[in-house]
Amino acid sequence: MRDDVRTILFALAVCLVCSLVLSGTAAALRERQRTNILLDRQKNILKALGVPLKREDGAKLGAGDVQRLFAEHMKTVWLDADTAEPVGPERRPAPEEDGIPPGLRPVYIWERAAAPRYVVPIRGRGLWGMMYGYLALDSGLSTIGGLTFYKHNETPGLGAEIEKSWFQEQFEGKRLYRDGDPVDFEVVKGGVERKFPDGSPRAVDAISGATKTSVGVEETLRSAAKNYDAYFDRLRDRG
């Protein structure tokens, strides 16, 4: 009888230890995953700004390098989604929090350049799900400085081309606002030249065979322009 009790106690002790080890490992993995997600987003924000992600010797920037750039040169402003006014500290999420809280919109301000540059998150529906990225504006707050997509479920070789350089680089220098108002930005099926023989400052080529994705990108940019219009208007008025 005594041996049976010892066996049961030993088994319970082993189960408890294993449970604690597994719990600790899972927590550590979640934290590491969260850190990697945040780092990837920071890299995409820098990419949208055109900031090199390599050192002069060709080596990639490490996590510490990216985090230092953000700490020293990036400012985050949180806006009320309804009023486009900056919110106070009581509504701002903690820096380590993941995601965007309901009712808020972030603006990332790059202060290392001669004039501040602005980056906003973009999201819209593609063929198979939501597409997430970042949009950078030039210092004049009218034209696109860069664009990235970092998360999507689009078809490889078709809609997934939104993550390729050839597609993203088309947006650089294109107009998102005119005289302070959002333009009807277009992602043109069949190519810009087909619809605008002389070219267009507010249009790029669609992805061949990925109409739904291309329409989604077009709607995503138009939505972002409207969402941040009031905030950028105030900045323009200040000169």
PDB file of C-alpha atoms in Angstrom:
ATOM      1  CA  MET A   1       0.000   0.000   0.000  1.00  0.00           C
ATOM      2  CA  ARG A   2       2.799   2.368   0.947  1.00  0.00           C
ATOM      3  CA  ASP A   3       4.574   1.624  -2.344  1.00  0.00           C
ATOM      4  CA  ASP A   4       1.392   2.449  -4.272  1.00  0.00           C
ATOM      5  CA  VAL A   5       1.153   5.829  -2.555  1.00  0.00           C
ATOM      6  CA  ARG A   6       4.778   6.586  -3.354  1.00  0.00           C
ATOM      7  CA  THR A   7       4.232   5.661  -6.984  1.00  0.00           C
ATOM      8  CA  ILE A   8       1.204   7.939  -7.248  1.00  0.00           C
ATOM      9  CA  LEU A   9       3.017  10.836  -5.562  1.00  0.00           C
ATOM     10  CA  PHE A  10       6.018  10.384  -7.831  1.00  0.00           C
ATOM     11  CA  ALA A  11       3.787  10.378 -10.921  1.00  0.00           C
ATOM     12  CA  LEU A  12       2.026  13.526  -9.736  1.00  0.00           C
ATOM     13  CA  ALA A  13       5.361  15.240  -9.107  1.00  0.00           C
ATOM     14  CA  VAL A  14       6.597  14.330 -12.591  1.00  0.00           C
ATOM     15  CA  CYS A  15       3.370  15.646 -14.135  1.00  0.00           C
ATOM     16  CA  LEU A  16       3.662  18.896 -12.185  1.00  0.00           C
ATOM     17  CA  VAL A  17       7.281  19.447 -13.230  1.00  0.00           C
ATOM     18  CA  CYS A  18       6.497  18.678 -16.882  1.00  0.00           C
ATOM     19  CA  SER A  19       3.528  21.039 -16.782  1.00  0.00           C
ATOM     20  CA  LEU A  20       5.643  23.864 -15.376  1.00  0.00           C
ATOM     21  CA  VAL A  21       8.387  23.283 -17.952  1.00  0.00           C
ATOM     22  CA  LEU A  22       5.915  23.238 -20.847  1.00  0.00           C
ATOM     23  CA  SER A  23       4.153  26.346 -19.534  1.00  0.00           C
ATOM     24  CA  GLY A  24       7.423  28.248 -19.257  1.00  0.00           C
ATOM     25  CA  THR A  25       8.557  27.147 -22.717  1.00  0.00           C
ATOM     26  CA  ALA A  26       5.240  28.195 -24.290  1.00  0.00           C
ATOM     27  CA  ALA A  27       5.422  31.618 -22.625  1.00  0.00           C
ATOM     28  CA  ALA A  28       8.999  32.121 -23.833  1.00  0.00           C
ATOM     29  CA  LEU A  29       8.040  31.111 -27.377  1.00  0.00           C
ATOM     30  CA  ARG A  30       5.061  33.500 -27.379  1.00  0.00           C
ATOM     31  CA  GLU A  31       7.293  36.360 -26.285  1.00  0.00           C
ATOM     32  CA  ARG A  32       9.886  35.521 -28.929  1.00  0.00           C
ATOM     33  CA  GLN A  33       7.185  35.304 -31.585  1.00  0.00           C
ATOM     34  CA  ARG A  34       5.762  38.672 -30.542  1.00  0.00           C
ATOM     35  CA  THR A  35       9.245  40.229 -30.682  1.00  0.00           C
ATOM     36  CA  ASN A  36       9.859  38.809 -34.167  1.00  0.00           C
ATOM     37  CA  ILE A  37       6.499  40.112 -35.433  1.00  0.00           C
ATOM     38  CA  LEU A  38       7.254  43.594 -34.085  1.00  0.00           C
ATOM     39  CA  LEU A  39      10.737  43.537 -35.632  1.00  0.00           C
ATOM     40  CA  ASP A  40       9.346  42.501 -39.026  1.00  0.00           C
ATOM     41  CA  ARG A  41       6.849  45.367 -38.955  1.00  0.00           C
ATOM     42  CA  GLN A  42       9.553  47.849 -38.002  1.00  0.00           C
ATOM     43  CA  LYS A  43      11.645  46.650 -40.946  1.00  0.00           C
ATOM     44  CA  ASN A  44       8.692  47.116 -43.285  1.00  0.00           C
ATOM     45  CA  ILE A  45       8.131  50.657 -42.029  1.00  0.00           C
ATOM     46  CA  LEU A  46      11.793  51.445 -42.721  1.00  0.00           C
ATOM     47  CA  LYS A  47      11.506  49.788 -46.134  1.00  0.00           C
ATOM     48  CA  ALA A  48       8.510  51.980 -47.014  1.00  0.00           C
ATOM     49  CA  LEU A  49      10.634  55.007 -46.109  1.00  0.00           C
ATOM     50  CA  GLY A  50      13.468  53.784 -48.305  1.00  0.00           C
ATOM     51  CA  VAL A  51      15.828  53.391 -45.347  1.00  0.00           C
ATOM     52  CA  PRO A  52      18.558  50.840 -46.228  1.00  0.00           C
ATOM     53  CA  LEU A  53      18.284  47.637 -44.220  1.00  0.00           C
ATOM     54  CA  LYS A  54      21.957  46.843 -44.775  1.00  0.00           C
ATOM     55  CA  ARG A  55      25.163  48.299 -43.412  1.00  0.00           C
ATOM     56  CA  GLU A  56      27.855  49.774 -45.641  1.00  0.00           C
ATOM     57  CA  ASP A  57      29.679  46.425 -45.606  1.00  0.00           C
ATOM     58  CA  GLY A  58      26.574  44.710 -47.016  1.00  0.00           C
ATOM     59  CA  ALA A  59      25.603  42.952 -43.799  1.00  0.00           C
ATOM     60  CA  LYS A  60      21.932  43.057 -42.848  1.00  0.00           C
ATOM     61  CA  LEU A  61      20.878  45.267 -39.968  1.00  0.00           C
ATOM     62  CA  GLY A  62      20.409  43.251 -36.814  1.00  0.00           C
ATOM     63  CA  ALA A  63      17.475  43.461 -34.441  1.00  0.00           C
ATOM     64  CA  GLY A  64      19.404  45.850 -32.204  1.00  0.00           C
ATOM     65  CA  ASP A  65      20.179  48.160 -35.146  1.00  0.00           C
ATOM     66  CA  VAL A  66      16.522  48.343 -36.172  1.00  0.00           C
ATOM     67  CA  GLN A  67      15.326  48.923 -32.615  1.00  0.00           C
ATOM     68  CA  ARG A  68      17.916  51.665 -32.147  1.00  0.00           C
ATOM     69  CA  LEU A  69      16.779  53.455 -35.319  1.00  0.00           C
ATOM     70  CA  PHE A  70      13.223  53.429 -34.031  1.00  0.00           C
ATOM     71  CA  ALA A  71      14.164  54.569 -30.552  1.00  0.00           C
ATOM     72  CA  GLU A  72      16.304  57.462 -31.816  1.00  0.00           C
ATOM     73  CA  HIS A  73      14.511  58.639 -34.949  1.00  0.00           C
ATOM     74  CA  MET A  74      10.904  57.393 -35.010  1.00  0.00           C
ATOM     75  CA  LYS A  75       7.992  59.025 -33.233  1.00  0.00           C
ATOM     76  CA  THR A  76       4.559  57.398 -33.012  1.00  0.00           C
ATOM     77  CA  VAL A  77       1.403  59.503 -32.802  1.00  0.00           C
ATOM     78  CA  TRP A  78      -1.912  57.817 -31.997  1.00  0.00           C
ATOM     79  CA  LEU A  79      -5.036  59.384 -33.480  1.00  0.00           C
ATOM     80  CA  ASP A  80      -8.679  59.071 -32.550  1.00  0.00           C
ATOM     81  CA  ALA A  81     -10.213  57.224 -35.509  1.00  0.00           C
ATOM     82  CA  ASP A  82     -13.289  59.493 -35.525  1.00  0.00           C
ATOM     83  CA  THR A  83     -11.729  62.930 -35.034  1.00  0.00           C
ATOM     84  CA  ALA A  84      -8.196  62.321 -36.372  1.00  0.00           C
ATOM     85  CA  GLU A  85      -6.948  64.218 -33.318  1.00  0.00           C
ATOM     86  CA  PRO A  86      -3.946  62.935 -31.335  1.00  0.00           C
ATOM     87  CA  VAL A  87      -4.998  61.160 -28.150  1.00  0.00           C
ATOM     88  CA  GLY A  88      -3.550  61.557 -24.677  1.00  0.00           C
ATOM     89  CA  PRO A  89      -1.289  59.063 -22.891  1.00  0.00           C
ATOM     90  CA  GLU A  90      -4.231  57.418 -21.150  1.00  0.00           C
ATOM     91  CA  ARG A  91      -5.468  56.038 -24.514  1.00  0.00           C
ATOM     92  CA  ARG A  92      -2.135  55.193 -26.083  1.00  0.00           C
ATOM     93  CA  PRO A  93      -1.213  51.507 -26.081  1.00  0.00           C
ATOM     94  CA  ALA A  94       2.042  50.462 -24.448  1.00  0.00           C
ATOM     95  CA  PRO A  95       4.961  50.266 -26.931  1.00  0.00           C
ATOM     96  CA  GLU A  96       5.225  46.510 -26.444  1.00  0.00           C
ATOM     97  CA  GLU A  97       1.544  45.889 -27.233  1.00  0.00           C
ATOM     98  CA  ASP A  98       0.809  44.108 -30.488  1.00  0.00           C
ATOM     99  CA  GLY A  99      -1.828  45.288 -32.966  1.00  0.00           C
ATOM    100  CA  ILE A 100      -3.905  48.452 -33.248  1.00  0.00           C
ATOM    101  CA  PRO A 101      -6.574  49.012 -30.568  1.00  0.00           C
ATOM    102  CA  PRO A 102     -10.142  49.717 -31.777  1.00  0.00           C
ATOM    103  CA  GLY A 103     -10.868  53.407 -32.268  1.00  0.00           C
ATOM    104  CA  LEU A 104      -7.230  54.389 -32.797  1.00  0.00           C
ATOM    105  CA  ARG A 105      -4.948  54.902 -35.791  1.00  0.00           C
ATOM    106  CA  PRO A 106      -1.156  55.231 -35.604  1.00  0.00           C
ATOM    107  CA  VAL A 107       1.103  57.551 -37.581  1.00  0.00           C
ATOM    108  CA  TYR A 108       4.844  56.894 -37.620  1.00  0.00           C
ATOM    109  CA  ILE A 109       6.963  60.025 -38.039  1.00  0.00           C
ATOM    110  CA  TRP A 110      10.532  59.590 -39.278  1.00  0.00           C
ATOM    111  CA  GLU A 111      12.551  62.485 -37.889  1.00  0.00           C
ATOM    112  CA  ARG A 112      16.002  61.591 -39.199  1.00  0.00           C
ATOM    113  CA  ALA A 113      15.455  63.225 -42.600  1.00  0.00           C
ATOM    114  CA  ALA A 114      15.802  66.965 -43.278  1.00  0.00           C
ATOM    115  CA  ALA A 115      12.003  67.203 -43.071  1.00  0.00           C
ATOM    116  CA  PRO A 116       9.724  64.773 -41.205  1.00  0.00           C
ATOM    117  CA  ARG A 117       8.257  61.923 -43.226  1.00  0.00           C
ATOM    118  CA  TYR A 118       5.106  60.018 -42.379  1.00  0.00           C
ATOM    119  CA  VAL A 119       4.142  56.346 -42.531  1.00  0.00           C
ATOM    120  CA  VAL A 120       0.683  54.887 -41.937  1.00  0.00           C
ATOM    121  CA  PRO A 121      -0.495  51.272 -41.776  1.00  0.00           C
ATOM    122  CA  ILE A 122      -2.766  50.098 -44.581  1.00  0.00           C
ATOM    123  CA  ARG A 123      -5.126  47.151 -44.740  1.00  0.00           C
ATOM    124  CA  GLY A 124      -7.666  45.917 -47.240  1.00  0.00           C
ATOM    125  CA  ARG A 125      -9.299  42.792 -48.594  1.00  0.00           C
ATOM    126  CA  GLY A 126      -7.657  40.816 -51.372  1.00  0.00           C
ATOM    127  CA  LEU A 127      -8.886  37.644 -53.066  1.00  0.00           C
ATOM    128  CA  TRP A 128      -8.311  35.263 -50.153  1.00  0.00           C
ATOM    129  CA  GLY A 129      -8.183  37.498 -47.118  1.00  0.00           C
ATOM    130  CA  MET A 130      -6.851  40.697 -45.628  1.00  0.00           C
ATOM    131  CA  MET A 131      -3.681  42.382 -46.906  1.00  0.00           C
ATOM    132  CA  TYR A 132      -1.532  44.400 -44.493  1.00  0.00           C
ATOM    133  CA  GLY A 133       1.203  46.896 -45.285  1.00  0.00           C
ATOM    134  CA  TYR A 134       2.643  50.362 -44.782  1.00  0.00           C
ATOM    135  CA  LEU A 135       2.409  53.519 -46.869  1.00  0.00           C
ATOM    136  CA  ALA A 136       4.970  56.330 -46.663  1.00  0.00           C
ATOM    137  CA  LEU A 137       4.301  59.889 -47.810  1.00  0.00           C
ATOM    138  CA  ASP A 138       6.868  62.454 -48.824  1.00  0.00           C
ATOM    139  CA  SER A 139       7.447  65.523 -46.654  1.00  0.00           C
ATOM    140  CA  GLY A 140       4.898  67.491 -48.717  1.00  0.00           C
ATOM    141  CA  LEU A 141       2.168  65.034 -47.692  1.00  0.00           C
ATOM    142  CA  SER A 142       0.882  64.687 -51.250  1.00  0.00           C
ATOM    143  CA  THR A 143       2.881  61.962 -52.992  1.00  0.00           C
ATOM    144  CA  ILE A 144       3.776  58.406 -52.078  1.00  0.00           C
ATOM    145  CA  GLY A 145       7.323  57.839 -50.907  1.00  0.00           C
ATOM    146  CA  GLY A 146       7.080  54.066 -50.635  1.00  0.00           C
ATOM    147  CA  LEU A 147       4.776  51.108 -50.109  1.00  0.00           C
ATOM    148  CA  THR A 148       5.126  47.630 -48.610  1.00  0.00           C
ATOM    149  CA  PHE A 149       2.880  44.654 -47.972  1.00  0.00           C
ATOM    150  CA  TYR A 150       4.075  42.359 -45.201  1.00  0.00           C
ATOM    151  CA  LYS A 151       1.149  39.971 -44.658  1.00  0.00           C
ATOM    152  CA  HIS A 152      -1.398  38.497 -47.068  1.00  0.00           C
ATOM    153  CA  ASN A 153      -2.920  35.232 -48.324  1.00  0.00           C
ATOM    154  CA  GLU A 154      -2.801  35.965 -52.042  1.00  0.00           C
ATOM    155  CA  THR A 155      -1.998  33.359 -54.705  1.00  0.00           C
ATOM    156  CA  PRO A 156       1.739  32.747 -55.338  1.00  0.00           C
ATOM    157  CA  GLY A 157       2.752  33.982 -58.783  1.00  0.00           C
ATOM    158  CA  LEU A 158      -0.414  36.079 -59.095  1.00  0.00           C
ATOM    159  CA  GLY A 159      -1.806  38.216 -56.275  1.00  0.00           C
ATOM    160  CA  ALA A 160       1.266  37.517 -54.143  1.00  0.00           C
ATOM    161  CA  GLU A 161       3.192  39.768 -56.536  1.00  0.00           C
ATOM    162  CA  ILE A 162       2.087  42.651 -54.288  1.00  0.00           C
ATOM    163  CA  GLU A 163       5.144  41.855 -52.152  1.00  0.00           C
ATOM    164  CA  LYS A 164       7.573  42.095 -55.093  1.00  0.00           C
ATOM    165  CA  SER A 165       9.758  45.127 -55.777  1.00  0.00           C
ATOM    166  CA  TRP A 166       8.501  45.630 -59.350  1.00  0.00           C
ATOM    167  CA  PHE A 167       4.958  46.158 -58.074  1.00  0.00           C
ATOM    168  CA  GLN A 168       5.748  48.238 -55.000  1.00  0.00           C
ATOM    169  CA  GLU A 169       8.230  50.555 -56.726  1.00  0.00           C
ATOM    170  CA  GLN A 170       5.519  51.726 -59.159  1.00  0.00           C
ATOM    171  CA  PHE A 171       3.890  53.688 -56.344  1.00  0.00           C
ATOM    172  CA  GLU A 172       6.901  55.856 -55.542  1.00  0.00           C
ATOM    173  CA  GLY A 173       6.268  59.438 -56.600  1.00  0.00           C
ATOM    174  CA  LYS A 174       2.594  58.821 -57.392  1.00  0.00           C
ATOM    175  CA  ARG A 175       0.073  61.335 -56.107  1.00  0.00           C
ATOM    176  CA  LEU A 176      -2.253  60.375 -53.253  1.00  0.00           C
ATOM    177  CA  TYR A 177      -3.584  63.889 -52.557  1.00  0.00           C
ATOM    178  CA  ARG A 178      -4.175  66.879 -54.804  1.00  0.00           C
ATOM    179  CA  ASP A 179      -4.728  70.315 -53.275  1.00  0.00           C
ATOM    180  CA  GLY A 180      -5.229  68.583 -49.942  1.00  0.00           C
ATOM    181  CA  ASP A 181      -7.934  66.192 -51.140  1.00  0.00           C
ATOM    182  CA  PRO A 182      -7.584  62.437 -51.778  1.00  0.00           C
ATOM    183  CA  VAL A 183      -7.351  61.530 -55.461  1.00  0.00           C
ATOM    184  CA  ASP A 184      -9.152  58.611 -57.101  1.00  0.00           C
ATOM    185  CA  PHE A 185      -6.063  56.436 -57.151  1.00  0.00           C
ATOM    186  CA  GLU A 186      -6.181  53.639 -59.728  1.00  0.00           C
ATOM    187  CA  VAL A 187      -4.517  50.255 -60.143  1.00  0.00           C
ATOM    188  CA  VAL A 188      -5.200  49.803 -63.849  1.00  0.00           C
ATOM    189  CA  LYS A 189      -6.039  46.438 -65.393  1.00  0.00           C
ATOM    190  CA  GLY A 190      -4.117  46.067 -68.648  1.00  0.00           C
ATOM    191  CA  GLY A 191      -1.601  48.748 -67.686  1.00  0.00           C
ATOM    192  CA  VAL A 192      -1.549  52.506 -67.213  1.00  0.00           C
ATOM    193  CA  GLU A 193      -0.569  53.235 -70.827  1.00  0.00           C
ATOM    194  CA  ARG A 194      -3.666  51.487 -72.097  1.00  0.00           C
ATOM    195  CA  LYS A 195      -5.977  53.850 -70.209  1.00  0.00           C
ATOM    196  CA  PHE A 196      -3.693  56.885 -69.987  1.00  0.00           C
ATOM    197  CA  PRO A 197      -1.459  57.027 -73.104  1.00  0.00           C
ATOM    198  CA  ASP A 198       0.370  60.052 -71.707  1.00  0.00           C
ATOM    199  CA  GLY A 199       0.764  58.466 -68.280  1.00  0.00           C
ATOM    200  CA  SER A 200      -0.937  59.350 -65.008  1.00  0.00           C
ATOM    201  CA  PRO A 201       0.399  60.698 -61.705  1.00  0.00           C
ATOM    202  CA  ARG A 202      -2.255  58.739 -59.787  1.00  0.00           C
ATOM    203  CA  ALA A 203      -2.194  55.286 -61.394  1.00  0.00           C
ATOM    204  CA  VAL A 204      -0.047  52.140 -61.522  1.00  0.00           C
ATOM    205  CA  ASP A 205      -0.207  48.871 -63.463  1.00  0.00           C
ATOM    206  CA  ALA A 206      -2.376  46.081 -62.068  1.00  0.00           C
ATOM    207  CA  ILE A 207      -1.064  42.546 -61.662  1.00  0.00           C
ATOM    208  CA  SER A 208      -1.909  40.418 -64.685  1.00  0.00           C
ATOM    209  CA  GLY A 209      -4.297  37.627 -63.736  1.00  0.00           C
ATOM    210  CA  ALA A 210      -4.945  39.039 -60.267  1.00  0.00           C
ATOM    211  CA  THR A 211      -7.860  41.408 -60.793  1.00  0.00           C
ATOM    212  CA  LYS A 212      -9.412  40.944 -57.362  1.00  0.00           C
ATOM    213  CA  THR A 213      -6.094  41.564 -55.606  1.00  0.00           C
ATOM    214  CA  SER A 214      -5.397  44.649 -57.728  1.00  0.00           C
ATOM    215  CA  VAL A 215      -8.832  46.083 -56.986  1.00  0.00           C
ATOM    216  CA  GLY A 216      -8.180  45.395 -53.308  1.00  0.00           C
ATOM    217  CA  VAL A 217      -4.924  47.357 -53.417  1.00  0.00           C
ATOM    218  CA  GLU A 218      -6.685  50.257 -55.141  1.00  0.00           C
ATOM    219  CA  GLU A 219      -9.424  50.342 -52.512  1.00  0.00           C
ATOM    220  CA  THR A 220      -6.853  49.996 -49.728  1.00  0.00           C
ATOM    221  CA  LEU A 221      -4.977  53.111 -50.845  1.00  0.00           C
ATOM    222  CA  ARG A 222      -8.150  55.134 -51.321  1.00  0.00           C
ATOM    223  CA  SER A 223      -9.342  54.132 -47.863  1.00  0.00           C
ATOM    224  CA  ALA A 224      -6.026  55.058 -46.236  1.00  0.00           C
ATOM    225  CA  ALA A 225      -6.030  58.451 -47.963  1.00  0.00           C
ATOM    226  CA  LYS A 226      -9.498  59.217 -46.595  1.00  0.00           C
ATOM    227  CA  ASN A 227      -8.765  57.897 -43.102  1.00  0.00           C
ATOM    228  CA  TYR A 228      -5.777  60.197 -42.622  1.00  0.00           C
ATOM    229  CA  ASP A 229      -6.971  63.155 -44.719  1.00  0.00           C
ATOM    230  CA  ALA A 230      -8.061  65.352 -41.784  1.00  0.00           C
ATOM    231  CA  TYR A 231      -4.807  64.797 -39.887  1.00  0.00           C
ATOM    232  CA  PHE A 232      -2.609  65.581 -42.881  1.00  0.00           C
ATOM    233  CA  ASP A 233      -4.756  68.619 -43.691  1.00  0.00           C
ATOM    234  CA  ARG A 234      -3.934  70.104 -40.307  1.00  0.00           C
ATOM    235  CA  LEU A 235      -0.238  69.470 -40.842  1.00  0.00           C
ATOM    236  CA  ARG A 236      -0.364  71.179 -44.241  1.00  0.00           C
ATOM    237  CA  ASP A 237      -2.142  74.192 -42.747  1.00  0.00           C
ATOM    238  CA  ARG A 238       0.645  74.586 -40.202  1.00  0.00           C
ATOM    239  CA  GLY A 239       3.119  74.783 -43.050  1.00  0.00           C
TER     240      GLY A 239
END
